[in-house]
């Protein structure tokens, strides 16, 4: 996708993966917090009570989260929950999720 060729054109289309259908994954664990940003101190948007189907729009590095003897500093922005979840709570073995672009 290309951008307009000059500043006088007032329309631009974002290519930074802020929207769309997202890539489907399942979470694991209970009481998993979804935050407004990829930081442990960010406000909590919602809490997932148990394994939940989610859609990752994009992912970025943030605070490191430790769980079950593993550590991960990648977080995914979730489409339906409108916040970030640590990738450590996504039921996938990779730290950086496949098919999810960088934010």
mmCIF file of N, CA and C in Angstrom:
data_model
loop_
_atom_site.group_PDB
_atom_site.id
_atom_site.type_symbol
_atom_site.label_atom_id
_atom_site.label_comp_id
_atom_site.label_asym_id
_atom_site.label_seq_id
_atom_site.Cartn_x
_atom_site.Cartn_y
_atom_site.Cartn_z
ATOM 1 N N UNK A 1 0.861 -1.167 0.000
ATOM 2 C CA UNK A 1 0.000 0.000 0.000
ATOM 3 C C UNK A 1 0.903 1.225 0.000
ATOM 4 N N UNK A 2 0.658 2.132 -0.867
ATOM 5 C CA UNK A 2 1.485 3.329 -0.911
ATOM 6 C C UNK A 2 0.720 4.524 -0.363
ATOM 7 N N UNK A 3 1.471 5.501 0.117
ATOM 8 C CA UNK A 3 0.892 6.718 0.651
ATOM 9 C C UNK A 3 0.797 7.765 -0.445
ATOM 10 N N UNK A 4 -0.030 8.774 -0.291
ATOM 11 C CA UNK A 4 -0.105 9.843 -1.281
ATOM 12 C C UNK A 4 1.270 10.471 -1.489
ATOM 13 N N UNK A 5 1.492 10.987 -2.680
ATOM 14 C CA UNK A 5 2.805 11.477 -3.041
ATOM 15 C C UNK A 5 3.151 12.867 -2.566
ATOM 16 N N UNK A 6 2.210 13.626 -2.042
ATOM 17 C CA UNK A 6 2.561 14.982 -1.610
ATOM 18 C C UNK A 6 1.778 15.362 -0.366
ATOM 19 N N UNK A 7 2.267 16.399 0.317
ATOM 20 C CA UNK A 7 1.617 16.860 1.536
ATOM 21 C C UNK A 7 0.271 17.521 1.271
ATOM 22 N N UNK A 8 0.044 17.961 0.053
ATOM 23 C CA UNK A 8 -1.222 18.637 -0.232
ATOM 24 C C UNK A 8 -2.390 17.660 -0.294
ATOM 25 N N UNK A 9 -2.097 16.383 -0.363
ATOM 26 C CA UNK A 9 -3.169 15.396 -0.343
ATOM 27 C C UNK A 9 -3.510 15.118 1.114
ATOM 28 N N UNK A 10 -4.778 15.251 1.465
ATOM 29 C CA UNK A 10 -5.172 15.213 2.865
ATOM 30 C C UNK A 10 -5.561 13.834 3.374
ATOM 31 N N UNK A 11 -5.535 12.820 2.561
ATOM 32 C CA UNK A 11 -5.930 11.501 3.030
ATOM 33 C C UNK A 11 -4.712 10.592 3.120
ATOM 34 N N UNK A 12 -4.650 9.836 4.172
ATOM 35 C CA UNK A 12 -3.607 8.841 4.368
ATOM 36 C C UNK A 12 -4.256 7.583 4.909
ATOM 37 N N UNK A 13 -3.711 6.443 4.569
ATOM 38 C CA UNK A 13 -4.193 5.178 5.102
ATOM 39 C C UNK A 13 -3.113 4.590 5.984
ATOM 40 N N UNK A 14 -3.460 4.271 7.204
ATOM 41 C CA UNK A 14 -2.502 3.724 8.136
ATOM 42 C C UNK A 14 -2.179 2.282 7.780
ATOM 43 N N UNK A 15 -0.924 1.923 7.884
ATOM 44 C CA UNK A 15 -0.506 0.556 7.667
ATOM 45 C C UNK A 15 0.092 -0.041 8.927
ATOM 46 N N UNK A 16 -0.241 0.469 10.095
ATOM 47 C CA UNK A 16 0.416 0.031 11.328
ATOM 48 C C UNK A 16 -0.381 -0.997 12.127
ATOM 49 N N UNK A 17 -1.294 -1.701 11.506
ATOM 50 C CA UNK A 17 -1.987 -2.833 12.119
ATOM 51 C C UNK A 17 -2.797 -2.465 13.352
ATOM 52 N N UNK A 18 -3.430 -1.316 13.355
ATOM 53 C CA UNK A 18 -4.225 -0.902 14.511
ATOM 54 C C UNK A 18 -5.636 -1.475 14.499
ATOM 55 N N UNK A 19 -6.045 -2.042 13.410
ATOM 56 C CA UNK A 19 -7.416 -2.545 13.314
ATOM 57 C C UNK A 19 -7.434 -3.806 12.467
ATOM 58 N N UNK A 20 -8.623 -4.308 12.193
ATOM 59 C CA UNK A 20 -8.772 -5.505 11.379
ATOM 60 C C UNK A 20 -9.340 -6.648 12.199
ATOM 61 N N UNK A 21 -9.326 -7.818 11.598
ATOM 62 C CA UNK A 21 -9.908 -8.999 12.238
ATOM 63 C C UNK A 21 -9.028 -9.542 13.356
ATOM 64 N N UNK A 22 -7.714 -9.392 13.217
ATOM 65 C CA UNK A 22 -6.806 -9.932 14.214
ATOM 66 C C UNK A 22 -6.558 -11.415 14.020
ATOM 67 N N UNK A 23 -5.510 -11.916 14.641
ATOM 68 C CA UNK A 23 -5.143 -13.330 14.568
ATOM 69 C C UNK A 23 -5.684 -14.041 15.796
ATOM 70 N N UNK A 24 -6.424 -15.149 15.609
ATOM 71 C CA UNK A 24 -7.053 -15.824 16.753
ATOM 72 C C UNK A 24 -6.074 -16.673 17.572
ATOM 73 N N UNK A 25 -6.245 -16.596 18.883
ATOM 74 C CA UNK A 25 -5.486 -17.409 19.840
ATOM 75 C C UNK A 25 -6.390 -17.705 21.027
ATOM 76 N N UNK A 26 -5.971 -18.660 21.849
ATOM 77 C CA UNK A 26 -6.613 -18.935 23.136
ATOM 78 C C UNK A 26 -5.652 -18.500 24.232
ATOM 79 N N UNK A 27 -6.215 -18.038 25.342
ATOM 80 C CA UNK A 27 -5.399 -17.715 26.498
ATOM 81 C C UNK A 27 -5.406 -18.913 27.440
ATOM 82 N N UNK A 28 -4.555 -18.871 28.447
ATOM 83 C CA UNK A 28 -4.569 -19.881 29.502
ATOM 84 C C UNK A 28 -4.532 -19.143 30.837
ATOM 85 N N UNK A 29 -4.886 -19.838 31.872
ATOM 86 C CA UNK A 29 -4.869 -19.246 33.203
ATOM 87 C C UNK A 29 -6.171 -18.541 33.526
ATOM 88 N N UNK A 30 -6.286 -18.109 34.769
ATOM 89 C CA UNK A 30 -7.475 -17.367 35.194
ATOM 90 C C UNK A 30 -7.036 -16.084 35.875
ATOM 91 N N UNK A 31 -7.895 -15.088 35.843
ATOM 92 C CA UNK A 31 -7.567 -13.804 36.428
ATOM 93 C C UNK A 31 -6.506 -13.053 35.647
ATOM 94 N N UNK A 32 -6.437 -13.286 34.341
ATOM 95 C CA UNK A 32 -5.429 -12.640 33.494
ATOM 96 C C UNK A 32 -5.870 -11.211 33.196
ATOM 97 N N UNK A 33 -4.980 -10.271 33.514
ATOM 98 C CA UNK A 33 -5.310 -8.858 33.337
ATOM 99 C C UNK A 33 -5.010 -8.394 31.916
ATOM 100 N N UNK A 34 -5.920 -7.614 31.363
ATOM 101 C CA UNK A 34 -5.725 -6.926 30.089
ATOM 102 C C UNK A 34 -5.545 -5.460 30.452
ATOM 103 N N UNK A 35 -4.407 -4.887 30.056
ATOM 104 C CA UNK A 35 -4.047 -3.526 30.465
ATOM 105 C C UNK A 35 -4.168 -2.541 29.307
ATOM 106 N N UNK A 36 -4.214 -1.268 29.638
ATOM 107 C CA UNK A 36 -4.339 -0.231 28.616
ATOM 108 C C UNK A 36 -3.049 -0.054 27.810
ATOM 109 N N UNK A 37 -1.923 -0.555 28.329
ATOM 110 C CA UNK A 37 -0.653 -0.505 27.618
ATOM 111 C C UNK A 37 0.169 -1.718 28.041
ATOM 112 N N UNK A 38 1.334 -1.909 27.431
ATOM 113 C CA UNK A 38 2.177 -3.075 27.681
ATOM 114 C C UNK A 38 3.065 -2.871 28.910
ATOM 115 N N UNK A 39 2.446 -2.432 29.998
ATOM 116 C CA UNK A 39 3.150 -2.190 31.258
ATOM 117 C C UNK A 39 2.346 -2.788 32.405
ATOM 118 N N UNK A 40 3.035 -3.361 33.358
ATOM 119 C CA UNK A 40 2.355 -3.937 34.522
ATOM 120 C C UNK A 40 1.647 -2.873 35.347
ATOM 121 N N UNK A 41 2.129 -1.635 35.302
ATOM 122 C CA UNK A 41 1.516 -0.554 36.067
ATOM 123 C C UNK A 41 0.382 0.155 35.321
ATOM 124 N N UNK A 42 0.131 -0.224 34.070
ATOM 125 C CA UNK A 42 -0.935 0.411 33.283
ATOM 126 C C UNK A 42 -2.304 0.037 33.858
ATOM 127 N N UNK A 43 -3.285 0.912 33.715
ATOM 128 C CA UNK A 43 -4.630 0.588 34.200
ATOM 129 C C UNK A 43 -5.171 -0.698 33.577
ATOM 130 N N UNK A 44 -5.875 -1.469 34.376
ATOM 131 C CA UNK A 44 -6.487 -2.717 33.910
ATOM 132 C C UNK A 44 -7.788 -2.386 33.195
ATOM 133 N N UNK A 45 -7.913 -2.876 31.957
ATOM 134 C CA UNK A 45 -9.108 -2.650 31.145
ATOM 135 C C UNK A 45 -10.174 -3.699 31.470
ATOM 136 N N UNK A 46 -9.730 -4.947 31.605
ATOM 137 C CA UNK A 46 -10.621 -6.048 31.952
ATOM 138 C C UNK A 46 -9.779 -7.201 32.479
ATOM 139 N N UNK A 47 -10.431 -8.187 33.052
ATOM 140 C CA UNK A 47 -9.765 -9.395 33.537
ATOM 141 C C UNK A 47 -10.441 -10.598 32.902
ATOM 142 N N UNK A 48 -9.633 -11.519 32.363
ATOM 143 C CA UNK A 48 -10.167 -12.733 31.737
ATOM 144 C C UNK A 48 -10.275 -13.809 32.810
ATOM 145 N N UNK A 49 -11.462 -14.343 33.005
ATOM 146 C CA UNK A 49 -11.704 -15.273 34.103
ATOM 147 C C UNK A 49 -11.107 -16.659 33.870
ATOM 148 N N UNK A 50 -10.904 -17.039 32.635
ATOM 149 C CA UNK A 50 -10.349 -18.355 32.327
ATOM 150 C C UNK A 50 -9.916 -18.391 30.882
ATOM 151 N N UNK A 51 -9.602 -19.564 30.347
ATOM 152 C CA UNK A 51 -9.222 -19.630 28.938
ATOM 153 C C UNK A 51 -10.264 -18.913 28.070
ATOM 154 N N UNK A 52 -9.767 -18.001 27.238
ATOM 155 C CA UNK A 52 -10.640 -17.144 26.437
ATOM 156 C C UNK A 52 -10.117 -17.075 25.013
ATOM 157 N N UNK A 53 -10.999 -17.065 24.058
ATOM 158 C CA UNK A 53 -10.631 -16.849 22.663
ATOM 159 C C UNK A 53 -10.407 -15.353 22.461
ATOM 160 N N UNK A 54 -9.221 -14.980 21.953
ATOM 161 C CA UNK A 54 -8.881 -13.575 21.730
ATOM 162 C C UNK A 54 -8.327 -13.416 20.322
ATOM 163 N N UNK A 55 -8.277 -12.161 19.872
ATOM 164 C CA UNK A 55 -7.703 -11.850 18.561
ATOM 165 C C UNK A 55 -6.652 -10.778 18.729
ATOM 166 N N UNK A 56 -5.415 -11.117 18.369
ATOM 167 C CA UNK A 56 -4.303 -10.187 18.474
ATOM 168 C C UNK A 56 -4.203 -9.305 17.243
ATOM 169 N N UNK A 57 -4.235 -7.987 17.458
ATOM 170 C CA UNK A 57 -4.123 -7.027 16.351
ATOM 171 C C UNK A 57 -2.673 -6.717 16.020
ATOM 172 N N UNK A 58 -1.869 -6.511 17.051
ATOM 173 C CA UNK A 58 -0.449 -6.215 16.877
ATOM 174 C C UNK A 58 0.243 -6.533 18.190
ATOM 175 N N UNK A 59 1.580 -6.529 18.178
ATOM 176 C CA UNK A 59 2.323 -6.825 19.403
ATOM 177 C C UNK A 59 3.542 -5.926 19.504
ATOM 178 N N UNK A 60 3.923 -5.661 20.767
ATOM 179 C CA UNK A 60 5.080 -4.817 21.021
ATOM 180 C C UNK A 60 5.742 -5.262 22.316
ATOM 181 N N UNK A 61 6.977 -4.815 22.520
ATOM 182 C CA UNK A 61 7.687 -5.139 23.745
ATOM 183 C C UNK A 61 7.254 -4.197 24.859
ATOM 184 N N UNK A 62 7.218 -4.745 26.060
ATOM 185 C CA UNK A 62 6.842 -3.976 27.242
ATOM 186 C C UNK A 62 7.510 -4.574 28.457
ATOM 187 N N UNK A 63 6.840 -4.475 29.594
ATOM 188 C CA UNK A 63 7.374 -5.037 30.836
ATOM 189 C C UNK A 63 7.484 -6.555 30.736
ATOM 190 N N UNK A 64 8.494 -7.113 31.383
ATOM 191 C CA UNK A 64 8.660 -8.568 31.425
ATOM 192 C C UNK A 64 7.695 -9.162 32.439
ATOM 193 N N UNK A 65 7.023 -10.224 32.028
ATOM 194 C CA UNK A 65 6.089 -10.949 32.887
ATOM 195 C C UNK A 65 6.645 -12.355 33.082
ATOM 196 N N UNK A 66 6.618 -12.842 34.327
ATOM 197 C CA UNK A 66 7.073 -14.186 34.673
ATOM 198 C C UNK A 66 5.884 -15.031 35.090
ATOM 199 N N UNK A 67 5.790 -16.237 34.541
ATOM 200 C CA UNK A 67 4.719 -17.174 34.909
ATOM 201 C C UNK A 67 5.157 -18.591 34.568
ATOM 202 N N UNK A 68 4.870 -19.509 35.450
ATOM 203 C CA UNK A 68 5.140 -20.927 35.217
ATOM 204 C C UNK A 68 6.596 -21.186 34.818
ATOM 205 N N UNK A 69 7.530 -20.439 35.412
ATOM 206 C CA UNK A 69 8.942 -20.631 35.135
ATOM 207 C C UNK A 69 9.429 -20.027 33.827
ATOM 208 N N UNK A 70 8.604 -19.251 33.153
ATOM 209 C CA UNK A 70 8.973 -18.605 31.893
ATOM 210 C C UNK A 70 8.876 -17.093 32.051
ATOM 211 N N UNK A 71 9.577 -16.390 31.172
ATOM 212 C CA UNK A 71 9.522 -14.926 31.159
ATOM 213 C C UNK A 71 9.301 -14.463 29.732
ATOM 214 N N UNK A 72 8.548 -13.372 29.573
ATOM 215 C CA UNK A 72 8.259 -12.840 28.247
ATOM 216 C C UNK A 72 8.007 -11.338 28.374
ATOM 217 N N UNK A 73 8.581 -10.548 27.458
ATOM 218 C CA UNK A 73 8.336 -9.110 27.474
ATOM 219 C C UNK A 73 7.538 -8.638 26.256
ATOM 220 N N UNK A 74 6.966 -9.568 25.504
ATOM 221 C CA UNK A 74 6.107 -9.213 24.369
ATOM 222 C C UNK A 74 4.646 -9.187 24.813
ATOM 223 N N UNK A 75 3.907 -8.203 24.325
ATOM 224 C CA UNK A 75 2.496 -8.023 24.642
ATOM 225 C C UNK A 75 1.709 -7.875 23.351
ATOM 226 N N UNK A 76 0.478 -8.360 23.335
ATOM 227 C CA UNK A 76 -0.396 -8.230 22.170
ATOM 228 C C UNK A 76 -1.587 -7.345 22.480
ATOM 229 N N UNK A 77 -1.912 -6.470 21.525
ATOM 230 C CA UNK A 77 -3.127 -5.662 21.638
ATOM 231 C C UNK A 77 -4.287 -6.531 21.170
ATOM 232 N N UNK A 78 -5.314 -6.635 22.010
ATOM 233 C CA UNK A 78 -6.458 -7.484 21.707
ATOM 234 C C UNK A 78 -7.596 -6.673 21.099
ATOM 235 N N UNK A 79 -8.176 -7.221 20.051
ATOM 236 C CA UNK A 79 -9.237 -6.522 19.330
ATOM 237 C C UNK A 79 -10.466 -6.282 20.197
ATOM 238 N N UNK A 80 -11.011 -7.323 20.757
ATOM 239 C CA UNK A 80 -12.300 -7.206 21.451
ATOM 240 C C UNK A 80 -12.189 -6.636 22.862
ATOM 241 N N UNK A 81 -11.053 -6.815 23.510
ATOM 242 C CA UNK A 81 -10.871 -6.319 24.865
ATOM 243 C C UNK A 81 -10.259 -4.917 24.880
ATOM 244 N N UNK A 82 -9.805 -4.443 23.725
ATOM 245 C CA UNK A 82 -9.265 -3.094 23.563
ATOM 246 C C UNK A 82 -8.172 -2.775 24.586
ATOM 247 N N UNK A 83 -7.241 -3.709 24.730
ATOM 248 C CA UNK A 83 -6.127 -3.527 25.638
ATOM 249 C C UNK A 83 -5.034 -4.523 25.318
ATOM 250 N N UNK A 84 -3.986 -4.547 26.136
ATOM 251 C CA UNK A 84 -2.826 -5.404 25.913
ATOM 252 C C UNK A 84 -2.779 -6.536 26.925
ATOM 253 N N UNK A 85 -2.368 -7.711 26.446
ATOM 254 C CA UNK A 85 -2.159 -8.880 27.291
ATOM 255 C C UNK A 85 -0.729 -9.348 27.077
ATOM 256 N N UNK A 86 -0.081 -9.777 28.151
ATOM 257 C CA UNK A 86 1.255 -10.338 27.996
ATOM 258 C C UNK A 86 1.145 -11.608 27.155
ATOM 259 N N UNK A 87 2.053 -11.756 26.188
ATOM 260 C CA UNK A 87 2.040 -12.952 25.344
ATOM 261 C C UNK A 87 2.286 -14.223 26.149
ATOM 262 N N UNK A 88 2.770 -14.094 27.362
ATOM 263 C CA UNK A 88 3.001 -15.275 28.188
ATOM 264 C C UNK A 88 1.676 -15.986 28.497
ATOM 265 N N UNK A 89 0.567 -15.239 28.447
ATOM 266 C CA UNK A 89 -0.750 -15.831 28.718
ATOM 267 C C UNK A 89 -1.484 -16.258 27.450
ATOM 268 N N UNK A 90 -0.813 -16.164 26.301
ATOM 269 C CA UNK A 90 -1.378 -16.689 25.059
ATOM 270 C C UNK A 90 -0.911 -18.133 24.929
ATOM 271 N N UNK A 91 -1.828 -19.039 24.638
ATOM 272 C CA UNK A 91 -1.511 -20.462 24.559
ATOM 273 C C UNK A 91 -0.796 -20.772 23.241
ATOM 274 N N UNK A 92 0.475 -20.339 23.175
ATOM 275 C CA UNK A 92 1.339 -20.587 22.018
ATOM 276 C C UNK A 92 2.774 -20.616 22.540
ATOM 277 N N UNK A 93 3.619 -21.523 22.027
ATOM 278 C CA UNK A 93 4.972 -21.657 22.579
ATOM 279 C C UNK A 93 5.937 -20.517 22.241
ATOM 280 N N UNK A 94 5.653 -19.722 21.226
ATOM 281 C CA UNK A 94 6.580 -18.667 20.818
ATOM 282 C C UNK A 94 6.368 -17.399 21.643
ATOM 283 N N UNK A 95 7.458 -16.702 21.951
ATOM 284 C CA UNK A 95 7.364 -15.424 22.670
ATOM 285 C C UNK A 95 6.767 -14.357 21.774
ATOM 286 N N UNK A 96 7.168 -14.341 20.517
ATOM 287 C CA UNK A 96 6.654 -13.422 19.505
ATOM 288 C C UNK A 96 5.666 -14.205 18.659
ATOM 289 N N UNK A 97 4.387 -13.818 18.697
ATOM 290 C CA UNK A 97 3.339 -14.631 18.078
ATOM 291 C C UNK A 97 3.366 -14.563 16.551
ATOM 292 N N UNK A 98 3.201 -15.706 15.888
ATOM 293 C CA UNK A 98 3.198 -15.727 14.430
ATOM 294 C C UNK A 98 1.898 -15.112 13.890
ATOM 295 N N UNK A 99 2.012 -14.403 12.792
ATOM 296 C CA UNK A 99 0.838 -13.845 12.139
ATOM 297 C C UNK A 99 0.322 -12.564 12.762
ATOM 298 N N UNK A 100 1.003 -12.069 13.796
ATOM 299 C CA UNK A 100 0.597 -10.828 14.459
ATOM 300 C C UNK A 100 1.672 -9.781 14.195
ATOM 301 N N UNK A 101 1.344 -8.697 13.467
ATOM 302 C CA UNK A 101 2.363 -7.693 13.143
ATOM 303 C C UNK A 101 2.803 -6.901 14.367
ATOM 304 N N UNK A 102 3.905 -6.199 14.234
ATOM 305 C CA UNK A 102 4.373 -5.317 15.292
ATOM 306 C C UNK A 102 3.536 -4.045 15.305
ATOM 307 N N UNK A 103 3.310 -3.502 16.499
ATOM 308 C CA UNK A 103 2.541 -2.264 16.632
ATOM 309 C C UNK A 103 3.392 -1.078 16.213
#
